[in-house]
């Protein structure tokens, strides 16, 4: 069993839809949770960074962490074609070594 | 602020050859990471430096991979000899000090193909 599980998709949605991306994990020691966006042939770009449980909002993006269920989510409101990318969840015990999910491919159709 | 710089962007070599990648982190960032991203997978940490010292190299295949960070700034990652399974994107990341509350910022990587 992988430490971090993420559905690879692809997830295809119409422009303007609300997108829900999720990851589950097995290591209860994870404390730091991140979402990265990766465009083709580019490096991962940090979107959201949260510590422990709870919600965090930044513009159209909302990150949720439920440590009791070992489940994290990223919501994208009013999705745009420019949001089409691979979304990677990442987690860490100390904030150093990141353990990534395999990434979910998102396609937003205009 | 300039981002993490990596070169070359692409490299094609034959198996058993050697190859080296270079990384220049964001100015002032003390912590530098090398990750390997195989197609269809998330990045996997190979090695972490704090200034010019190694913090974690537990997942670095030390029989063929080596890395150094002289003077605590630039870093090089070397593979010798390369195997077919080393085909991947090699990503460099940096953070101000490492640890909690210090997000990692990634470069665009070096895409390595082994023939």
CSV table of C-alpha atoms in Angstrom, one decimal:
chain,number,residue,atom,x,y,z
A,1,UNK,CA,0.0,0.0,0.0
A,2,UNK,CA,1.3,3.4,-1.0
A,3,UNK,CA,1.7,6.0,1.8
A,4,UNK,CA,-0.3,8.5,-0.2
A,5,UNK,CA,-3.1,7.5,-2.6
A,6,UNK,CA,-4.4,9.8,-5.3
A,7,UNK,CA,-6.8,9.0,-8.2
A,8,UNK,CA,-4.8,9.7,-11.4
A,9,UNK,CA,-7.9,10.7,-13.4
A,10,UNK,CA,-8.2,12.3,-15.9
A,11,UNK,CA,-10.9,14.4,-14.5
A,12,UNK,CA,-12.8,16.4,-17.2
A,13,UNK,CA,-15.1,19.2,-16.2
A,14,UNK,CA,-16.8,22.1,-18.1
A,15,UNK,CA,-15.6,25.7,-17.5
A,16,UNK,CA,-17.1,27.2,-14.4
A,17,UNK,CA,-17.6,23.9,-12.5
A,18,UNK,CA,-16.5,23.3,-9.0
A,19,UNK,CA,-13.6,20.8,-8.9
A,20,UNK,CA,-12.9,18.4,-6.0
A,21,UNK,CA,-9.5,16.7,-5.8
A,22,UNK,CA,-8.7,14.3,-3.0
A,23,UNK,CA,-5.9,12.3,-1.4
A,24,UNK,CA,-5.9,9.6,1.3
A,25,UNK,CA,-2.8,8.7,3.4
A,26,UNK,CA,-1.8,6.0,5.8
A,27,UNK,CA,0.9,7.7,7.9
A,28,UNK,CA,-0.8,9.3,10.9
A,29,UNK,CA,2.4,11.3,11.7
A,30,UNK,CA,2.0,13.6,8.7
A,31,UNK,CA,1.5,17.2,9.9
A,32,UNK,CA,2.1,19.3,6.8
A,33,UNK,CA,-0.1,19.1,3.8
A,34,UNK,CA,0.4,20.7,0.4
A,35,UNK,CA,-1.1,21.0,-3.0
A,36,UNK,CA,1.0,21.6,-6.0
A,37,UNK,CA,0.0,22.3,-9.6
A,38,UNK,CA,2.2,21.0,-12.4
A,39,UNK,CA,1.8,22.1,-16.0
A,40,UNK,CA,3.3,19.9,-18.8
A,41,UNK,CA,7.1,20.1,-18.8
A,42,UNK,CA,7.2,22.5,-15.9
A,43,UNK,CA,8.1,22.0,-12.2
A,44,UNK,CA,5.5,21.7,-9.4
A,45,UNK,CA,4.1,25.1,-8.3
A,46,UNK,CA,2.9,25.5,-4.7
A,47,UNK,CA,-0.8,26.3,-4.4
A,48,UNK,CA,-1.8,25.6,-0.8
A,49,UNK,CA,0.2,24.8,2.4
A,50,UNK,CA,-1.6,23.8,5.6
A,51,UNK,CA,-0.5,22.6,9.0
A,52,UNK,CA,-2.5,20.0,10.9
A,53,UNK,CA,-6.3,19.9,10.4
A,54,UNK,CA,-8.7,22.5,9.2
A,55,UNK,CA,-9.6,24.6,6.1
A,56,UNK,CA,-7.6,27.2,4.2
A,57,UNK,CA,-8.9,29.4,1.5
A,58,UNK,CA,-7.0,31.4,-1.1
A,59,UNK,CA,-9.0,33.0,-3.9
A,60,UNK,CA,-10.7,30.2,-5.9
A,61,UNK,CA,-8.9,27.5,-4.0
A,62,UNK,CA,-9.9,25.8,-0.7
A,63,UNK,CA,-7.8,23.1,1.0
A,64,UNK,CA,-9.3,20.9,3.7
A,65,UNK,CA,-7.5,18.5,5.9
A,66,UNK,CA,-9.3,15.8,8.0
A,67,UNK,CA,-6.6,14.0,10.0
A,68,UNK,CA,-9.1,11.7,11.7
A,69,UNK,CA,-10.0,10.3,8.4
A,70,UNK,CA,-6.5,10.7,6.9
A,71,UNK,CA,-8.1,12.5,4.0
A,72,UNK,CA,-7.3,15.8,2.3
A,73,UNK,CA,-9.1,17.8,-0.4
A,74,UNK,CA,-8.6,20.7,-2.8
A,75,UNK,CA,-11.6,22.5,-4.2
A,76,UNK,CA,-11.4,24.8,-7.2
A,77,UNK,CA,-14.3,27.2,-7.7
A,78,UNK,CA,-15.3,28.7,-11.1
A,79,UNK,CA,-12.7,26.5,-12.9
A,80,UNK,CA,-11.0,27.9,-15.9
A,81,UNK,CA,-9.3,26.3,-18.9
A,82,UNK,CA,-6.0,27.6,-17.5
A,83,UNK,CA,-6.5,25.4,-14.5
A,84,UNK,CA,-5.9,22.3,-16.7
A,85,UNK,CA,-2.9,20.7,-15.2
A,86,UNK,CA,-1.8,17.8,-13.0
A,87,UNK,CA,-2.5,18.4,-9.3
A,88,UNK,CA,-0.2,16.8,-6.8
A,89,UNK,CA,-0.9,16.4,-3.1
A,90,UNK,CA,2.2,16.2,-0.8
A,91,UNK,CA,2.6,15.5,2.9
A,92,UNK,CA,5.4,15.6,5.4
A,93,UNK,CA,6.0,14.7,9.0
A,94,UNK,CA,8.6,17.4,9.6
A,95,UNK,CA,8.1,19.7,6.7
A,96,UNK,CA,11.3,18.4,5.0
A,97,UNK,CA,10.9,15.1,3.1
A,98,UNK,CA,7.7,15.5,1.0
A,99,UNK,CA,5.8,12.3,0.1
A,100,UNK,CA,3.7,12.9,-3.0
A,101,UNK,CA,0.7,11.4,-4.5
A,102,UNK,CA,0.8,10.3,-8.1
A,103,UNK,CA,-1.1,13.3,-9.2
A,104,UNK,CA,-4.6,13.9,-10.8
A,105,UNK,CA,-4.8,15.1,-14.3
A,106,UNK,CA,-7.5,17.9,-14.6
A,107,UNK,CA,-9.0,19.1,-17.9
A,108,UNK,CA,-11.3,22.1,-17.9
A,109,UNK,CA,-13.2,22.4,-21.2
A,110,UNK,CA,-14.3,25.8,-22.5
B,1,UNK,CA,12.7,37.1,-7.1
B,2,UNK,CA,14.4,34.6,-9.5
B,3,UNK,CA,13.2,31.0,-9.1
B,4,UNK,CA,15.2,27.8,-8.9
B,5,UNK,CA,17.4,27.4,-12.0
B,6,UNK,CA,18.3,24.0,-13.4
B,7,UNK,CA,20.3,22.9,-16.4
B,8,UNK,CA,20.3,21.3,-18.8
B,9,UNK,CA,16.6,21.1,-19.5
B,10,UNK,CA,16.9,17.8,-21.5
B,11,UNK,CA,19.6,15.1,-21.7
B,12,UNK,CA,19.7,11.9,-23.8
B,13,UNK,CA,22.4,9.4,-23.0
B,14,UNK,CA,23.0,5.7,-23.5
B,15,UNK,CA,22.9,3.2,-20.6
B,16,UNK,CA,26.1,2.9,-18.7
B,17,UNK,CA,27.1,6.5,-19.6
B,18,UNK,CA,27.4,9.2,-16.9
B,19,UNK,CA,25.5,12.4,-16.6
B,20,UNK,CA,25.4,15.4,-14.4
B,21,UNK,CA,22.7,18.0,-13.5
B,22,UNK,CA,23.1,21.4,-12.1
B,23,UNK,CA,20.9,23.4,-9.7
B,24,UNK,CA,21.0,27.0,-8.5
B,25,UNK,CA,18.5,27.6,-5.7
B,26,UNK,CA,16.6,30.8,-4.8
B,27,UNK,CA,19.0,33.3,-3.4
B,28,UNK,CA,19.4,32.9,0.4
B,29,UNK,CA,17.7,29.5,0.6
B,30,UNK,CA,19.7,27.3,2.9
B,31,UNK,CA,17.9,24.1,2.1
B,32,UNK,CA,18.2,22.3,-1.2
B,33,UNK,CA,16.4,19.1,-2.3
B,34,UNK,CA,16.8,16.8,-5.3
B,35,UNK,CA,13.7,14.8,-6.4
B,36,UNK,CA,13.2,12.1,-9.1
B,37,UNK,CA,9.9,12.1,-10.9
B,38,UNK,CA,9.2,9.1,-13.1
B,39,UNK,CA,6.5,9.5,-15.7
B,40,UNK,CA,3.0,9.1,-14.2
B,41,UNK,CA,4.3,9.3,-10.6
B,42,UNK,CA,4.8,12.0,-8.0
B,43,UNK,CA,8.3,13.3,-7.2
B,44,UNK,CA,10.4,11.2,-4.8
B,45,UNK,CA,13.0,12.7,-2.6
B,46,UNK,CA,16.6,11.6,-3.4
B,47,UNK,CA,18.7,13.9,-1.1
B,48,UNK,CA,18.3,17.0,1.1
B,49,UNK,CA,21.1,19.5,1.9
B,50,UNK,CA,21.1,22.0,4.7
B,51,UNK,CA,23.8,24.5,3.6
B,52,UNK,CA,26.5,22.2,2.4
B,53,UNK,CA,25.7,19.3,4.7
B,54,UNK,CA,23.6,16.2,3.8
B,55,UNK,CA,20.4,15.9,6.0
B,56,UNK,CA,18.7,13.0,4.3
B,57,UNK,CA,20.0,10.7,1.6
B,58,UNK,CA,18.2,7.6,2.6
B,59,UNK,CA,16.5,7.1,-0.8
B,60,UNK,CA,19.6,7.9,-2.9
B,61,UNK,CA,20.9,4.9,-4.8
B,62,UNK,CA,24.4,5.5,-3.6
B,63,UNK,CA,26.0,2.8,-5.8
B,64,UNK,CA,25.3,5.0,-8.9
B,65,UNK,CA,24.1,8.4,-7.7
B,66,UNK,CA,26.1,11.1,-6.0
B,67,UNK,CA,25.4,14.7,-5.1
B,68,UNK,CA,27.3,17.7,-3.7
B,69,UNK,CA,26.6,21.2,-2.7
B,70,UNK,CA,29.9,23.1,-2.5
B,71,UNK,CA,29.9,26.4,-0.6
B,72,UNK,CA,26.2,25.9,0.3
B,73,UNK,CA,24.8,27.4,-2.9
B,74,UNK,CA,24.8,25.5,-6.2
B,75,UNK,CA,24.4,21.7,-6.3
B,76,UNK,CA,25.2,19.0,-8.8
B,77,UNK,CA,23.6,15.5,-9.1
B,78,UNK,CA,25.5,12.8,-10.9
B,79,UNK,CA,24.6,9.4,-12.2
B,80,UNK,CA,27.3,6.9,-13.1
B,81,UNK,CA,26.6,4.5,-14.7
B,82,UNK,CA,23.1,5.2,-15.9
B,83,UNK,CA,20.5,2.5,-16.1
B,84,UNK,CA,17.3,2.4,-18.2
B,85,UNK,CA,15.2,2.8,-15.1
B,86,UNK,CA,16.9,6.2,-14.4
B,87,UNK,CA,14.8,7.8,-17.2
B,88,UNK,CA,12.9,10.5,-15.3
B,89,UNK,CA,12.7,14.2,-14.6
B,90,UNK,CA,15.1,15.3,-11.9
B,91,UNK,CA,13.7,18.2,-10.0
B,92,UNK,CA,15.6,20.6,-7.7
B,93,UNK,CA,13.8,22.5,-4.9
B,94,UNK,CA,14.8,24.9,-2.3
B,95,UNK,CA,13.4,26.5,0.9
B,96,UNK,CA,14.7,29.2,3.3
B,97,UNK,CA,15.6,26.9,6.2
B,98,UNK,CA,13.8,23.6,5.7
B,99,UNK,CA,11.3,22.1,8.1
B,100,UNK,CA,7.8,23.1,9.1
B,101,UNK,CA,6.4,26.4,7.7
B,102,UNK,CA,9.0,26.5,4.9
B,103,UNK,CA,7.4,25.6,1.6
B,104,UNK,CA,9.6,24.1,-1.1
B,105,UNK,CA,9.9,25.9,-4.4
B,106,UNK,CA,10.7,23.8,-7.5
B,107,UNK,CA,12.7,24.3,-10.7
B,108,UNK,CA,11.4,23.1,-14.0
B,109,UNK,CA,13.7,20.0,-13.9
B,110,UNK,CA,16.0,18.1,-16.2
B,111,UNK,CA,14.3,15.5,-18.4
B,112,UNK,CA,16.7,12.5,-18.7
B,113,UNK,CA,16.2,9.8,-21.3
B,114,UNK,CA,18.3,6.7,-21.3
B,115,UNK,CA,18.6,4.8,-24.6
